[in-house]
CSV table of C-alpha atoms and ligand atoms in Angstrom, one decimal:
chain,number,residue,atom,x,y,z
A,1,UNK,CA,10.3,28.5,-24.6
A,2,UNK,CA,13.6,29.5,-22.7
A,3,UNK,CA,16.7,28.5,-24.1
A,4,UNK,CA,18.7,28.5,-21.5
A,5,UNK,CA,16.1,26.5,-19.7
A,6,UNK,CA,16.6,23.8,-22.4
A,7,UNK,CA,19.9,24.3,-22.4
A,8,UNK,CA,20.4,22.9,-19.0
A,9,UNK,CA,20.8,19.2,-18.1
A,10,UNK,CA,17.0,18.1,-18.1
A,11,UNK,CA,17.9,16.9,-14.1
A,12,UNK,CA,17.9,20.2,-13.3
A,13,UNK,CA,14.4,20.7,-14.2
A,14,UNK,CA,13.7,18.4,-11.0
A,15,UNK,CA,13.7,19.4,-7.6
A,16,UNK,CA,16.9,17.9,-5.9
A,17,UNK,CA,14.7,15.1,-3.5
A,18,UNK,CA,16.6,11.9,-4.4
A,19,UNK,CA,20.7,11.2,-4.9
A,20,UNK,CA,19.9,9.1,-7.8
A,21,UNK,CA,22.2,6.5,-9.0
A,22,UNK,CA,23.9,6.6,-12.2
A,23,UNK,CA,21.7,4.6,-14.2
A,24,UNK,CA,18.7,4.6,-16.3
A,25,UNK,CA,16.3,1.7,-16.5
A,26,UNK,CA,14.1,1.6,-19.4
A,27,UNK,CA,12.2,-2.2,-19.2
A,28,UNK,CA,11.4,-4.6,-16.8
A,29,UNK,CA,9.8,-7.9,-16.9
A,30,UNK,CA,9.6,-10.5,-14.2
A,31,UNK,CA,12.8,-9.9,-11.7
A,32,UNK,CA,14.9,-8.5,-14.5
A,33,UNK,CA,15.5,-5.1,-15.4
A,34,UNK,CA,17.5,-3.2,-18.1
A,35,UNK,CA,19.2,0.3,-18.5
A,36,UNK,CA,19.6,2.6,-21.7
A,37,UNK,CA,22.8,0.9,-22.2
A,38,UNK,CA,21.5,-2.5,-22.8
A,39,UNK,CA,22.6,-4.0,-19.1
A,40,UNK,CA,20.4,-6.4,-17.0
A,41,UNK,CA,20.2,-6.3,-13.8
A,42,UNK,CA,18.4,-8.5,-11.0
A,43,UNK,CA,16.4,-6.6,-9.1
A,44,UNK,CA,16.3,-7.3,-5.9
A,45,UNK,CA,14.6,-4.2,-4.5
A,46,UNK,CA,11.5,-4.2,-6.1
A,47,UNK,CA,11.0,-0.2,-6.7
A,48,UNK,CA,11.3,-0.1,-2.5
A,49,UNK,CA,8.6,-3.4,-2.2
A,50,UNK,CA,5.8,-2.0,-5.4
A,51,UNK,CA,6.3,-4.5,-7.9
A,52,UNK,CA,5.7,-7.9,-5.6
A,53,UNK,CA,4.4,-9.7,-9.5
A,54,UNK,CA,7.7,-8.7,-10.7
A,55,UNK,CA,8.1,-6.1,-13.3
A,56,UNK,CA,4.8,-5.5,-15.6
A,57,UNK,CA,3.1,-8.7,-14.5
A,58,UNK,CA,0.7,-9.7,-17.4
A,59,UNK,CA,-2.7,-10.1,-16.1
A,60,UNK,CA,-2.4,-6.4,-14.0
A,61,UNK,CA,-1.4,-5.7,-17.4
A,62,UNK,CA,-4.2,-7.1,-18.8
A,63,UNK,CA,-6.5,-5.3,-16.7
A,64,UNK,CA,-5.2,-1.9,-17.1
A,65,UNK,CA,-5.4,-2.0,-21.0
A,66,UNK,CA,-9.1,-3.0,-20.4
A,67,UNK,CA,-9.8,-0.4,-18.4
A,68,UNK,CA,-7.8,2.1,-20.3
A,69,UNK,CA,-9.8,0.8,-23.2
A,70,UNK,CA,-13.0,1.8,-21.3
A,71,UNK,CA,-13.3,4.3,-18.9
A,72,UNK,CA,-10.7,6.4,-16.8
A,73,UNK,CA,-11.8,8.5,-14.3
A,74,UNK,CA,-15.2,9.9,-13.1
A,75,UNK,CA,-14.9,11.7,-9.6
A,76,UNK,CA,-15.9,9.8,-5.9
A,77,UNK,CA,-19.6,11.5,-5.9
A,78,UNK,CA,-20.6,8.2,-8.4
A,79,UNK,CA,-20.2,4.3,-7.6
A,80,UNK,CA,-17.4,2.9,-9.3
A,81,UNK,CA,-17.5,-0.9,-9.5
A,82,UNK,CA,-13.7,-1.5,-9.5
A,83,UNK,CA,-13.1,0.5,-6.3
A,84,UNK,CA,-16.2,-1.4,-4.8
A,85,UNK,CA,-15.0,-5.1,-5.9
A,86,UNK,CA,-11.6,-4.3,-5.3
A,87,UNK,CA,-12.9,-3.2,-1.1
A,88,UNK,CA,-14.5,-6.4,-1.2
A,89,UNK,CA,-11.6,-8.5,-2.1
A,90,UNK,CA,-9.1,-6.6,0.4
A,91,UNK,CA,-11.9,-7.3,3.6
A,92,UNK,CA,-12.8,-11.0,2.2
A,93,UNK,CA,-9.1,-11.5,2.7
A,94,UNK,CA,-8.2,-9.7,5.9
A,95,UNK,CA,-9.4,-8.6,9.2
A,96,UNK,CA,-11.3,-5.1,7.9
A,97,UNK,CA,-14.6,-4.6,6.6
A,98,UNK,CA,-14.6,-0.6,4.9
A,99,UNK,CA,-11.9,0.5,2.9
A,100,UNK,CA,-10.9,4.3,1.8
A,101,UNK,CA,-8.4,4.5,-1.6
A,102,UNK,CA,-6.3,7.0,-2.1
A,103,UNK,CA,-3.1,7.3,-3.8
A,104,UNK,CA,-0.1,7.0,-1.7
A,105,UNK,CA,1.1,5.5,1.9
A,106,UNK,CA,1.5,8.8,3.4
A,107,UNK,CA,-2.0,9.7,1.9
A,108,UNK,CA,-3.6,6.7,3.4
A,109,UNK,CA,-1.6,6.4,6.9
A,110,UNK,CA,-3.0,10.4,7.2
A,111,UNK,CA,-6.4,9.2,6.5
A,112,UNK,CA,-5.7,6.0,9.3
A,113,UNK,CA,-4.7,9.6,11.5
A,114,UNK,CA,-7.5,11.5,11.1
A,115,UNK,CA,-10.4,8.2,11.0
A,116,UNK,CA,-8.9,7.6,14.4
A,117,UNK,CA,-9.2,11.2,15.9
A,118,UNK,CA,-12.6,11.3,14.2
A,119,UNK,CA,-13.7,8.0,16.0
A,120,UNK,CA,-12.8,9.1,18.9
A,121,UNK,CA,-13.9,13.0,19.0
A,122,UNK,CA,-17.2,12.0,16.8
A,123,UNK,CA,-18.2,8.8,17.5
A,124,UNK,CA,-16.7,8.2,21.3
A,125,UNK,CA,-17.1,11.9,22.3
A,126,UNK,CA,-13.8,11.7,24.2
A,127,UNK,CA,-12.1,14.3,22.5
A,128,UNK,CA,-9.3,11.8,22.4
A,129,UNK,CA,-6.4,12.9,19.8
A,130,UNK,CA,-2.7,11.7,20.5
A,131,UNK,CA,-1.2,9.2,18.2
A,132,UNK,CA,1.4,7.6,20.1
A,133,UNK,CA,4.7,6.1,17.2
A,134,UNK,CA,7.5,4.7,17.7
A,135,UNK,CA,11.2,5.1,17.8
A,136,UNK,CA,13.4,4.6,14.3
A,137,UNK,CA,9.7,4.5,12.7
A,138,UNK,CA,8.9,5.8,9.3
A,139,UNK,CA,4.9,6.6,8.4
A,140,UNK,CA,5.4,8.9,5.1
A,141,UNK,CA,6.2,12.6,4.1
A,142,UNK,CA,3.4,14.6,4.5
A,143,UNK,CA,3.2,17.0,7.4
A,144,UNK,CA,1.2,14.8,9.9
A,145,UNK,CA,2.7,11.7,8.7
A,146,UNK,CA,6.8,12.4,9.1
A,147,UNK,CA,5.3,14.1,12.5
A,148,UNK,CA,4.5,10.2,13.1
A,149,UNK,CA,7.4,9.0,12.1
A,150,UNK,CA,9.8,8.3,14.8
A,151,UNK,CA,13.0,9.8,12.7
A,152,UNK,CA,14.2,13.7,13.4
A,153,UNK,CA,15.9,13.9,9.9
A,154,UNK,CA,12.6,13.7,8.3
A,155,UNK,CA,11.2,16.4,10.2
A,156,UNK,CA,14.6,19.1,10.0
A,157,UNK,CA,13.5,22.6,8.5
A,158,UNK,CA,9.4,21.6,8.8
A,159,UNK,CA,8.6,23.1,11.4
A,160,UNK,CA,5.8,24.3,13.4
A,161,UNK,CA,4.9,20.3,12.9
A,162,UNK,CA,1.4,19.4,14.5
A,163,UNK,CA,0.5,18.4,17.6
A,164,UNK,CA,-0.4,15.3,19.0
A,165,UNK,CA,1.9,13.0,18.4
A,166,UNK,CA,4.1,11.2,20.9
A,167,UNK,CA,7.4,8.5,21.0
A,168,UNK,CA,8.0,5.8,22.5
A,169,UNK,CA,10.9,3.1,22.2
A,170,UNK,CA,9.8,-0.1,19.5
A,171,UNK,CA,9.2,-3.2,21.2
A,172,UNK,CA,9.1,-1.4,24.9
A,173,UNK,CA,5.8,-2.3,27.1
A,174,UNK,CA,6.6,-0.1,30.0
A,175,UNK,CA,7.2,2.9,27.5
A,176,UNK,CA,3.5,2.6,26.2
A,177,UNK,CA,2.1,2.1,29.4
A,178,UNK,CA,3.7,5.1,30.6
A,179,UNK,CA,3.2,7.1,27.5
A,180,UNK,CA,-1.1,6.0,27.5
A,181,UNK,CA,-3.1,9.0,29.0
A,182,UNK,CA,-7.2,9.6,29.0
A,183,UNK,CA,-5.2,11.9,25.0
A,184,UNK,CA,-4.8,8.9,23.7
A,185,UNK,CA,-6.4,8.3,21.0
A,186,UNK,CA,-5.0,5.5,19.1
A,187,UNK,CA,-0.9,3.1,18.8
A,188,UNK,CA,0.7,3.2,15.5
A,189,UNK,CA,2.6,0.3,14.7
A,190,UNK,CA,4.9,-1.3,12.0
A,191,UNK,CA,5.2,-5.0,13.0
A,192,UNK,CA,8.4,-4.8,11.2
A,193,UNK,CA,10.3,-1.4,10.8
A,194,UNK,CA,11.5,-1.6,7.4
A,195,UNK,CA,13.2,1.5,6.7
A,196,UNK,CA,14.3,2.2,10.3
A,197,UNK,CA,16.1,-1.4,9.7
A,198,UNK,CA,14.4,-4.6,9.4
A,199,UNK,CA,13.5,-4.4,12.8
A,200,UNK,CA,10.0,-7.1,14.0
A,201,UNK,CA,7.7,-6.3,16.8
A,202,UNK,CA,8.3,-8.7,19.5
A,203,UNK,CA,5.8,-11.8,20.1
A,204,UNK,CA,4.9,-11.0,23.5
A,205,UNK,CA,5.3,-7.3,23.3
A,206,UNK,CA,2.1,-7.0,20.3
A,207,UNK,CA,-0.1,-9.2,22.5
A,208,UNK,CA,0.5,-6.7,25.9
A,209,UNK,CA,0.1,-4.2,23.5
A,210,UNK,CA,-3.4,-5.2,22.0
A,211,UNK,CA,-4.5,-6.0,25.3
A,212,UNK,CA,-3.5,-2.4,26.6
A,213,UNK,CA,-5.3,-1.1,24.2
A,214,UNK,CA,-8.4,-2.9,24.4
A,215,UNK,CA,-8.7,-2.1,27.8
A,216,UNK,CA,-8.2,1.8,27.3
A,217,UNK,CA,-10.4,2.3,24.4
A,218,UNK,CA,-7.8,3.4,22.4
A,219,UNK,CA,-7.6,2.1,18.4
A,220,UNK,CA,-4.7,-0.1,17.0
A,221,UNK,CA,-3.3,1.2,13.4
A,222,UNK,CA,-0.8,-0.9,11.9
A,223,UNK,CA,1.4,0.9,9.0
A,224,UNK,CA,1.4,-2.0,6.3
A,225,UNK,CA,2.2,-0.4,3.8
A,226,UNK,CA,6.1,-2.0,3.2
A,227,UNK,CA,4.8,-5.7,4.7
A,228,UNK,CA,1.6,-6.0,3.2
A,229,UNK,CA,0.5,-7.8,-0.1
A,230,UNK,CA,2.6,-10.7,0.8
A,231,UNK,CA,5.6,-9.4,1.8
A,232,UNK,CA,6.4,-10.8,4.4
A,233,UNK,CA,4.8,-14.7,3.5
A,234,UNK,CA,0.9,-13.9,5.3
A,235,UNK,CA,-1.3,-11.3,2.9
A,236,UNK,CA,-0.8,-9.0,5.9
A,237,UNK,CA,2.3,-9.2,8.8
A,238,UNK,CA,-0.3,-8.6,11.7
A,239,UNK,CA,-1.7,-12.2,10.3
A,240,UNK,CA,1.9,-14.0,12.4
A,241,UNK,CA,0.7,-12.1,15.3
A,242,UNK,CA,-2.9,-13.4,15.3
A,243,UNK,CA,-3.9,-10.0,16.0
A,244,UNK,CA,-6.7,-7.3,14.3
A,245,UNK,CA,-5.9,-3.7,14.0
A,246,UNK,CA,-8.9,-1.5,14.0
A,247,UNK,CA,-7.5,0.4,10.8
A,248,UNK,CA,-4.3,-0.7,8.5
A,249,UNK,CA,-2.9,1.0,5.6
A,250,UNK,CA,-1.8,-0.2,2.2
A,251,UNK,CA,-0.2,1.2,-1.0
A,252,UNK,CA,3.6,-0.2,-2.2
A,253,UNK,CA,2.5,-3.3,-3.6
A,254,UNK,CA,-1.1,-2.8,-4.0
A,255,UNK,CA,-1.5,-1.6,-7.2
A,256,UNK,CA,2.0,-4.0,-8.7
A,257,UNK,CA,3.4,-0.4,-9.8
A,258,UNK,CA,0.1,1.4,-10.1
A,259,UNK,CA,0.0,4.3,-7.7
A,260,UNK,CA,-2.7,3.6,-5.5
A,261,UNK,CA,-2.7,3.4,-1.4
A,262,UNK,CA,-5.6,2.2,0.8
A,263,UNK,CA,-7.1,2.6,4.5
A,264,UNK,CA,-8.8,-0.5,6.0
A,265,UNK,CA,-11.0,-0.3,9.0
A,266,UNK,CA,-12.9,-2.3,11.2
A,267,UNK,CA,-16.8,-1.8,11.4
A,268,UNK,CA,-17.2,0.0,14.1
A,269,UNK,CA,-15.2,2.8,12.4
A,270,UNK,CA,-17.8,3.0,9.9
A,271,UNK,CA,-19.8,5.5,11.5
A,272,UNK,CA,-17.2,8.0,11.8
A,273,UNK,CA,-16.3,8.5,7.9
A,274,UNK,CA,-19.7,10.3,7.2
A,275,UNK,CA,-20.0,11.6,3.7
A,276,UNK,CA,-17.6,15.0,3.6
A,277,UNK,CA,-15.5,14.1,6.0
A,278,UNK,CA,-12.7,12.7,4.2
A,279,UNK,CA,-11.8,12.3,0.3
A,280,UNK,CA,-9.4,12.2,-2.4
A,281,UNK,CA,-10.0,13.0,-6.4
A,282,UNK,CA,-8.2,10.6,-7.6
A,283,UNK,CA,-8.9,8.0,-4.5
A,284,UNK,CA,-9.6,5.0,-6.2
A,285,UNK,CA,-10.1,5.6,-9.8
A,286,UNK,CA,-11.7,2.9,-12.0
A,287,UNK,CA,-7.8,1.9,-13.8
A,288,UNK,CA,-6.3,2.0,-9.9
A,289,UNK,CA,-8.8,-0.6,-8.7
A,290,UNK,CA,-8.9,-2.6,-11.8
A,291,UNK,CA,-4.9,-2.4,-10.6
A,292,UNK,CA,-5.8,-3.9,-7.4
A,293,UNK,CA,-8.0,-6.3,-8.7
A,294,UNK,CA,-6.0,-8.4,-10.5
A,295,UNK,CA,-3.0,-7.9,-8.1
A,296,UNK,CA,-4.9,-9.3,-5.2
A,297,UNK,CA,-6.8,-11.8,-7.4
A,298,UNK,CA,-3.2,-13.0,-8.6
A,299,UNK,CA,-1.8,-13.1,-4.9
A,300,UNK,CA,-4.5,-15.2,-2.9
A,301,UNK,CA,-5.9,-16.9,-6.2
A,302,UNK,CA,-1.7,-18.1,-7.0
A,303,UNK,CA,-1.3,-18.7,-3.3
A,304,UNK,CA,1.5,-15.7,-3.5
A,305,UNK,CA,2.2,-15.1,0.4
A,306,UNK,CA,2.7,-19.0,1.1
A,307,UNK,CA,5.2,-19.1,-2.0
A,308,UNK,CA,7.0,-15.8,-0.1
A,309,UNK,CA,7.5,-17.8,2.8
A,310,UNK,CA,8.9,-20.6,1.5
A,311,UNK,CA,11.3,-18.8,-1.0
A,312,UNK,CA,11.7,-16.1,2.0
A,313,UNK,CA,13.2,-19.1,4.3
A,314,UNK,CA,15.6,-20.3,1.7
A,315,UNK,CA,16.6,-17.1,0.7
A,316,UNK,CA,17.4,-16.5,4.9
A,317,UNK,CA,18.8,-20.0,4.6
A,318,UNK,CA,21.3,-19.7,1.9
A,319,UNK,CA,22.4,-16.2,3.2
A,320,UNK,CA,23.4,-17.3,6.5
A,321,UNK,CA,25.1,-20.3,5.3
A,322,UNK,CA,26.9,-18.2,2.6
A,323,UNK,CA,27.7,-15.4,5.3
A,324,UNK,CA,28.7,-17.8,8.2
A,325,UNK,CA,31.7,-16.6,10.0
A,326,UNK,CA,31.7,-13.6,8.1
A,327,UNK,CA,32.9,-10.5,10.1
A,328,UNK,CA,31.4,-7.9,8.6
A,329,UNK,CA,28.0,-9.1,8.8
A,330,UNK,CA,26.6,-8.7,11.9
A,331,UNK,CA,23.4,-10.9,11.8
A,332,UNK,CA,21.1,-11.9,8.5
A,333,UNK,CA,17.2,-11.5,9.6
A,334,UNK,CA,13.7,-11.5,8.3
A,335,UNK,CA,10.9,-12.4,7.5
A,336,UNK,CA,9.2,-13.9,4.5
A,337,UNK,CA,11.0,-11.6,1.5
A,338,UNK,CA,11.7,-8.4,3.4
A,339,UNK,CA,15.5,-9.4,4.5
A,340,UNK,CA,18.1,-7.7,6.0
A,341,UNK,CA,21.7,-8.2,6.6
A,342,UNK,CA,23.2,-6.0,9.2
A,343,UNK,CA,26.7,-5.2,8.9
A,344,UNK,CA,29.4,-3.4,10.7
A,345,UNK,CA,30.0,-0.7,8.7
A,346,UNK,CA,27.5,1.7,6.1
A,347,UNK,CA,26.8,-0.6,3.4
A,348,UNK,CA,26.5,2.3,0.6
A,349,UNK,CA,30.1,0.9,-0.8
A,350,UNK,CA,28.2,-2.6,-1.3
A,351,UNK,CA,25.4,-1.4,-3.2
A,352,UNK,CA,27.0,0.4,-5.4
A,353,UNK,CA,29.2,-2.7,-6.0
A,354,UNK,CA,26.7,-4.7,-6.7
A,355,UNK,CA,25.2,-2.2,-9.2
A,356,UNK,CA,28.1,-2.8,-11.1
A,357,UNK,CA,27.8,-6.3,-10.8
A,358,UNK,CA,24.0,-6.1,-12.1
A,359,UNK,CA,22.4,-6.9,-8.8
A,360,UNK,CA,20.0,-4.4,-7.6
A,361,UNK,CA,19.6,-3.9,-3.5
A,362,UNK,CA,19.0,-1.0,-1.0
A,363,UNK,CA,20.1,0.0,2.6
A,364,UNK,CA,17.7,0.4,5.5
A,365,UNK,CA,19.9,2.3,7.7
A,366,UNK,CA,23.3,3.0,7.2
A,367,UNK,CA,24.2,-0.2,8.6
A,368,UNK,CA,21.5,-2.8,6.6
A,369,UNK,CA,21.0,-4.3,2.8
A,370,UNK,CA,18.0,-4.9,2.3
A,371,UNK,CA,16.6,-7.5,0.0
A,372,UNK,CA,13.0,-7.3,-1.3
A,373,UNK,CA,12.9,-9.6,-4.6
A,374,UNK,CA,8.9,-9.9,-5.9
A,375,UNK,CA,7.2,-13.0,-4.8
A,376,UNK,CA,8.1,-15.1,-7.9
A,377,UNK,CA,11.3,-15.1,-7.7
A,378,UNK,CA,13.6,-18.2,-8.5
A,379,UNK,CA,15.6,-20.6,-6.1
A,380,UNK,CA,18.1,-19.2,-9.3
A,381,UNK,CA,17.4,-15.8,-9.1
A,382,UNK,CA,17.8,-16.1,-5.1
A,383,UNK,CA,21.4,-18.5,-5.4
A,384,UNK,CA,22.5,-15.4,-7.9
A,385,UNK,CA,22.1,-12.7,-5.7
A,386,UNK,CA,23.7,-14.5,-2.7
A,387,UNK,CA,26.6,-15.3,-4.9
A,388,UNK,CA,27.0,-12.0,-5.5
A,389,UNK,CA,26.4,-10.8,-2.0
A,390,UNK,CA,28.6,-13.9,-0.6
A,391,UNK,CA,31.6,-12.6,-2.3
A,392,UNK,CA,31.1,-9.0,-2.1
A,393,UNK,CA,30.6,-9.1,1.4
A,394,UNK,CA,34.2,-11.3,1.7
A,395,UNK,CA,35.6,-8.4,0.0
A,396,UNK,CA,34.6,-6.0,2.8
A,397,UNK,CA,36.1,-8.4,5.2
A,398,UNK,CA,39.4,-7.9,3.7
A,399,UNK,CA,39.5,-4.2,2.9
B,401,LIG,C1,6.9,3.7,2.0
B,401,LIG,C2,6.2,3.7,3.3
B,401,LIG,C3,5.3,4.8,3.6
B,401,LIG,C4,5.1,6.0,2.7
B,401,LIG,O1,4.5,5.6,1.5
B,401,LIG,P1,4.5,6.6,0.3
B,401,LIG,O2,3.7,5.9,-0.8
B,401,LIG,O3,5.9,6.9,-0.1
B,401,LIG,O4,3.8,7.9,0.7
B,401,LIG,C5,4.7,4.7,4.9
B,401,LIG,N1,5.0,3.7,5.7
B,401,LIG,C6,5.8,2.7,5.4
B,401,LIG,C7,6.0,1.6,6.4
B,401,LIG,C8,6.5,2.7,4.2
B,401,LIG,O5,7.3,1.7,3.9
């Protein structure tokens, strides 16, 4: 062993990717979370929108001790009846009907990538490959997938980046229908851009852009990953839009804190998946889909999404009454409990305030907080955070 290596402070064992806070958590149960110092905080982030049960929900728990108890891992090339049930339950309760696990969001919006461009070189013989994303988007890290995103300070120092990927401005018809060529082979879309600010797709501008794309042949992926698993009060977010994407992508909440990410596809993308094609090692272990299980069996069976649109309206509620008049704030949207309150000014001064306070938020954008409190949270837990929000916020008025 090296000394000096040990020496060191153990952060420096870490490669720099995160400006982490100044605080440790160590346990979490239900919307409450403590540090090594004994504080309790109200978390009102949600690790970034993974725990939607709250903090180690008991019957995911449940599940995982099972599994752990029984079998962990045996590699893709043999059936494993989690990963199958747990397929079964994400297409009995949404649009798709095949489903490919993997283990992140980037991992499974590059999958949604390449089932497209397989589709349509493979299956439609078109030689088809552009992926056309949009402005202030974010789609994950990996090379292809912060090439989709629609934000250069992802991409600084990355380069070459691959090809085939084109932007166009969010919620702009005209753009898409001047950015569609006989390339084209499928539209990414967020129907609301969470990190890039809490931004929704437009009514009217989704349905132009279905239709579009139905008429060119070209496949609808929608990034779900942030809004899905109740989020935003449906199961999915293209539910408000009475819509079905030919592929959508899951991972954040799906596993309640399990790592686990998913690609969902429409049947006539079956075909294009042969065995070989695609695959992950750890895609859908037995203890990730027992995971998913018993986090979508909670959701739809505990009615989950309805219970986030009702908390996520008085949530929106109480905020704009709270922040009525308030000059900072620029306007309070969202939908369901995926909220932001756009301000004025960077809002890094206000999280760290409420920190200190003991109330856990985020930004999206410089500009946004961001509120993403699990599904179960309390009229209480909700009238907490505004208080402390109402009276931070008519601090930064004064300063
Ligand atoms: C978080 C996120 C991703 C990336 O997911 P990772 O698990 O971090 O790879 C992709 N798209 C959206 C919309 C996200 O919010």
């Amino acid at each position: 062993m090296s000394d000096t290596k040990l020496a060191a402070a153990p952060e420096q064992s870490l490669l720099p990717t995160y400006a982490r806070y100044p605080i440790t958590l160590v346990k979490g149960e239900g919307s409450w979370l403590w540090d090594d110092k004994g504080n309790k905080y109200l978390d009102f982030m949600s690790g970034i929108a993974v725990t939607n049960l709250g903090h180690a929900p008991q019957k995911v728990k449940e599940a995982l001790m099972k599994q752990l108890d029984e079998l962990w891992h045996v590699s893709n090339l043999f059936r494993i009846p989690n990963q199958e049930e747990a397929a079964q339950l994400i297409t009995a309760n949404s649009c798709g009907d095949a489903v490919f696990f993997c283990n992140s969001g980037a991992e499974a919006n590059e999958a949604a990538i390449k089932l497209a461009r397989r589709y349509q070189q493979k299956v439609q013989n078109n030689g088809r490959f552009e992926i056309i994303t949009f402005a202030q988007s974010f789609h994950g890290r990996t090379l292809a997938t912060l090439t989709a995103t629609g934000q250069e300070k992802v991409k600084e120092g990355f380069a070459p980046l691959p090809e085939g990927f084109k932007y166009i401005p969010y919620n702009d018809i005209d753009a898409l229908k001047a950015a569609i060529s006989d390339q084209t082979a499928a539209v990414m879309l967020e129907m609301i851009q969470a990190e890039g600010g809490i931004l929704p797709a437009d009514q009217a501008f989704v349905q132009d852009l279905v239709k579009l794309c139905e008429e060119n042949g070209i496949l609808l992926i929608v990034d779900e990953i942030q809004t899905g698993m109740g989020r935003t009060g449906k199961l999915f977010a293209y539910e408000h839009y009475g819509i079905e994407p030919d592929i959508f992508t899951l991972a954040k909440g799906l596993g309640s804190g399990f790592p686990v990410g998913a690609a969902v596809a429409k049947e006539q993308l079956r075909e294009a998946f042969g065995p070989g094609s695609h695959g992950s090692t750890f895609g859908g272990t037995p203890i990730a889909t027992a995971a998913v299980k018993a986090t979508i069996e909670q959701m739809v069976g505990e009615q989950l999404p309805e219970r986030a649109a009702e908390m996520g309206a008085y949530l929106i509620d109480e905020l704009k009454n709270g922040l009525a008049g308030n000059t900072f704030v620029k306007e309070v949207r969202g939908q369901g409990l995926i909220v932001g309150i756009e301000c004025i000014e960077p809002v890094a001064p206000i999280l760290a305030a409420a920190q200190e306070q003991g109330l856990l938020v985020i930004s999206a954008g410089p500009n946004v907080i961001r509120l993403l409190p699990n599904l179960l949270v309390t009229k209480e837990e909700i009238d907490q955070a505004v208080g402390t929000l109402k009276q931070l916020l008519t601090n930064a008025v004064k300063a």
